[in-house]
Amino acid sequence: MLDTSREPVPASAEPAPAADPPGEEPRGCLFALSQPPLMIFLTVIGALLLAAALHDLYVL
């Protein structure tokens, strides 16, 4: 359960850990888009949408 009290939180004796190790760069959205399975999935979905749009334009 969430503590919603207004009391100040006591400082812990342990130092806070670093967010990222110094040798590792943060990964963002472009890293996720560079993954081959995701790009293949997005290509298939795009091709299906394009095929449906062309079918609606020229067949119906």
Tab-separated table of N, CA and C in Angstrom:
chain	number	residue	atom	x	y	z
A	1	MET	N	0.839	-1.175	0.000
A	1	MET	CA	0.000	0.000	0.000
A	1	MET	C	0.882	1.235	0.000
A	2	LEU	N	0.434	2.285	-0.621
A	2	LEU	CA	1.198	3.508	-0.763
A	2	LEU	C	1.183	4.300	0.536
A	3	ASP	N	2.359	4.763	0.969
A	3	ASP	CA	2.448	5.579	2.173
A	3	ASP	C	2.190	7.035	1.798
A	4	THR	N	1.092	7.593	2.267
A	4	THR	CA	0.726	8.961	1.902
A	4	THR	C	0.924	9.932	3.047
A	5	SER	N	1.698	9.532	4.068
A	5	SER	CA	1.921	10.421	5.203
A	5	SER	C	2.816	11.584	4.793
A	6	ARG	N	2.698	12.687	5.535
A	6	ARG	CA	3.469	13.898	5.241
A	6	ARG	C	4.763	13.976	6.046
A	7	GLU	N	5.112	12.919	6.761
A	7	GLU	CA	6.318	12.934	7.578
A	7	GLU	C	7.547	12.855	6.674
A	8	PRO	N	8.633	13.535	7.055
A	8	PRO	CA	9.854	13.456	6.235
A	8	PRO	C	10.461	12.053	6.310
A	9	VAL	N	11.021	11.629	5.212
A	9	VAL	CA	11.637	10.309	5.138
A	9	VAL	C	13.051	10.408	5.690
A	10	PRO	N	13.432	9.568	6.660
A	10	PRO	CA	14.800	9.639	7.193
A	10	PRO	C	15.802	9.198	6.135
A	11	ALA	N	16.949	9.849	6.151
A	11	ALA	CA	18.002	9.511	5.190
A	11	ALA	C	18.583	8.156	5.555
A	12	SER	N	18.820	7.331	4.577
A	12	SER	CA	19.369	6.003	4.842
A	12	SER	C	20.880	6.097	5.033
A	13	ALA	N	21.441	5.115	5.679
A	13	ALA	CA	22.881	5.110	5.939
A	13	ALA	C	23.667	4.720	4.696
A	14	GLU	N	23.013	4.009	3.761
A	14	GLU	CA	23.695	3.564	2.554
A	14	GLU	C	23.674	4.673	1.509
A	15	PRO	N	24.760	4.834	0.762
A	15	PRO	CA	24.735	5.810	-0.331
A	15	PRO	C	23.858	5.291	-1.477
A	16	ALA	N	23.253	6.199	-2.196
A	16	ALA	CA	22.388	5.815	-3.319
A	16	ALA	C	23.243	5.237	-4.437
A	17	PRO	N	22.815	4.137	-5.073
A	17	PRO	CA	23.596	3.563	-6.173
A	17	PRO	C	23.551	4.474	-7.399
A	18	ALA	N	24.575	4.394	-8.201
A	18	ALA	CA	24.636	5.200	-9.421
A	18	ALA	C	23.570	4.729	-10.398
A	19	ALA	N	23.054	5.644	-11.198
A	19	ALA	CA	21.988	5.310	-12.141
A	19	ALA	C	22.482	4.340	-13.216
A	20	ASP	N	23.603	4.632	-13.817
A	20	ASP	CA	24.177	3.777	-14.865
A	20	ASP	C	25.659	3.582	-14.587
A	21	PRO	N	26.185	2.405	-14.879
A	21	PRO	CA	27.630	2.238	-14.773
A	21	PRO	C	28.324	3.170	-15.765
A	22	PRO	N	29.517	3.653	-15.452
A	22	PRO	CA	30.151	4.647	-16.323
A	22	PRO	C	30.445	4.148	-17.731
A	23	GLY	N	30.668	2.856	-17.923
A	23	GLY	CA	31.003	2.353	-19.240
A	23	GLY	C	29.807	2.057	-20.125
A	24	GLU	N	28.600	2.163	-19.607
A	24	GLU	CA	27.413	1.771	-20.375
A	24	GLU	C	26.572	3.003	-20.712
A	25	GLU	N	26.230	3.159	-22.001
A	25	GLU	CA	25.417	4.300	-22.425
A	25	GLU	C	23.937	3.962	-22.248
A	26	PRO	N	23.103	4.957	-21.948
A	26	PRO	CA	21.666	4.689	-21.845
A	26	PRO	C	21.093	4.331	-23.211
A	27	ARG	N	20.116	3.453	-23.203
A	27	ARG	CA	19.498	3.026	-24.459
A	27	ARG	C	18.152	3.702	-24.599
A	28	GLY	N	17.855	4.185	-25.783
A	28	GLY	CA	16.614	4.917	-25.988
A	28	GLY	C	15.753	4.286	-27.052
A	29	CYS	N	14.889	5.078	-27.627
A	29	CYS	CA	13.907	4.600	-28.598
A	29	CYS	C	14.586	4.127	-29.882
A	30	LEU	N	15.633	4.814	-30.332
A	30	LEU	CA	16.294	4.407	-31.568
A	30	LEU	C	16.959	3.047	-31.420
A	31	PHE	N	17.406	2.709	-30.219
A	31	PHE	CA	17.960	1.373	-30.003
A	31	PHE	C	16.880	0.323	-30.200
A	32	ALA	N	15.673	0.591	-29.686
A	32	ALA	CA	14.577	-0.369	-29.824
A	32	ALA	C	14.180	-0.527	-31.287
A	33	LEU	N	14.186	0.568	-32.056
A	33	LEU	CA	13.794	0.489	-33.463
A	33	LEU	C	14.851	-0.195	-34.324
A	34	SER	N	16.075	-0.330	-33.804
A	34	SER	CA	17.127	-0.958	-34.604
A	34	SER	C	17.116	-2.477	-34.479
A	35	GLN	N	16.204	-3.031	-33.699
A	35	GLN	CA	16.157	-4.476	-33.522
A	35	GLN	C	15.455	-5.133	-34.712
A	36	PRO	N	16.067	-6.128	-35.353
A	36	PRO	CA	15.487	-6.746	-36.550
A	36	PRO	C	14.090	-7.340	-36.364
A	37	PRO	N	13.784	-8.053	-35.276
A	37	PRO	CA	12.419	-8.597	-35.172
A	37	PRO	C	11.349	-7.508	-35.143
A	38	LEU	N	11.624	-6.400	-34.475
A	38	LEU	CA	10.651	-5.310	-34.430
A	38	LEU	C	10.481	-4.698	-35.813
A	39	MET	N	11.562	-4.512	-36.535
A	39	MET	CA	11.469	-3.908	-37.868
A	39	MET	C	10.737	-4.843	-38.832
A	40	ILE	N	10.947	-6.145	-38.715
A	40	ILE	CA	10.225	-7.094	-39.563
A	40	ILE	C	8.732	-7.045	-39.245
A	41	PHE	N	8.391	-7.010	-37.961
A	41	PHE	CA	6.987	-6.921	-37.552
A	41	PHE	C	6.344	-5.641	-38.089
A	42	LEU	N	7.019	-4.512	-37.939
A	42	LEU	CA	6.462	-3.248	-38.421
A	42	LEU	C	6.340	-3.229	-39.940
A	43	THR	N	7.259	-3.871	-40.633
A	43	THR	CA	7.188	-3.952	-42.094
A	43	THR	C	5.986	-4.782	-42.531
A	44	VAL	N	5.753	-5.899	-41.865
A	44	VAL	CA	4.602	-6.743	-42.208
A	44	VAL	C	3.298	-5.999	-41.949
A	45	ILE	N	3.188	-5.323	-40.819
A	45	ILE	CA	1.976	-4.562	-40.505
A	45	ILE	C	1.779	-3.444	-41.523
A	46	GLY	N	2.852	-2.745	-41.879
A	46	GLY	CA	2.760	-1.682	-42.887
A	46	GLY	C	2.337	-2.217	-44.245
A	47	ALA	N	2.865	-3.387	-44.623
A	47	ALA	CA	2.496	-3.980	-45.905
A	47	ALA	C	1.021	-4.386	-45.917
A	48	LEU	N	0.532	-4.923	-44.800
A	48	LEU	CA	-0.885	-5.273	-44.723
A	48	LEU	C	-1.780	-4.041	-44.813
A	49	LEU	N	-1.384	-2.967	-44.142
A	49	LEU	CA	-2.160	-1.724	-44.224
A	49	LEU	C	-2.136	-1.149	-45.640
A	50	LEU	N	-0.977	-1.203	-46.293
A	50	LEU	CA	-0.871	-0.724	-47.671
A	50	LEU	C	-1.724	-1.570	-48.611
A	51	ALA	N	-1.697	-2.885	-48.437
A	51	ALA	CA	-2.509	-3.759	-49.282
A	51	ALA	C	-3.995	-3.484	-49.075
A	52	ALA	N	-4.413	-3.262	-47.841
A	52	ALA	CA	-5.825	-2.959	-47.570
A	52	ALA	C	-6.220	-1.623	-48.175
A	53	ALA	N	-5.338	-0.635	-48.092
A	53	ALA	CA	-5.641	0.677	-48.659
A	53	ALA	C	-5.737	0.599	-50.181
A	54	LEU	N	-4.814	-0.114	-50.805
A	54	LEU	CA	-4.865	-0.243	-52.267
A	54	LEU	C	-6.095	-1.029	-52.704
A	55	HIS	N	-6.473	-2.038	-51.922
A	55	HIS	CA	-7.677	-2.793	-52.246
A	55	HIS	C	-8.912	-1.897	-52.167
A	56	ASP	N	-8.977	-1.056	-51.140
A	56	ASP	CA	-10.110	-0.149	-51.018
A	56	ASP	C	-10.150	0.871	-52.151
A	57	LEU	N	-8.982	1.332	-52.580
A	57	LEU	CA	-8.938	2.360	-53.623
A	57	LEU	C	-9.291	1.811	-55.004
A	58	TYR	N	-8.760	0.661	-55.357
A	58	TYR	CA	-8.858	0.202	-56.733
A	58	TYR	C	-9.859	-0.930	-56.961
A	59	VAL	N	-10.225	-1.689	-55.938
A	59	VAL	CA	-11.110	-2.817	-56.143
A	59	VAL	C	-12.544	-2.460	-55.745
A	60	LEU	N	-12.709	-1.780	-54.639
A	60	LEU	CA	-14.061	-1.461	-54.167
A	60	LEU	C	-14.625	-0.254	-54.888
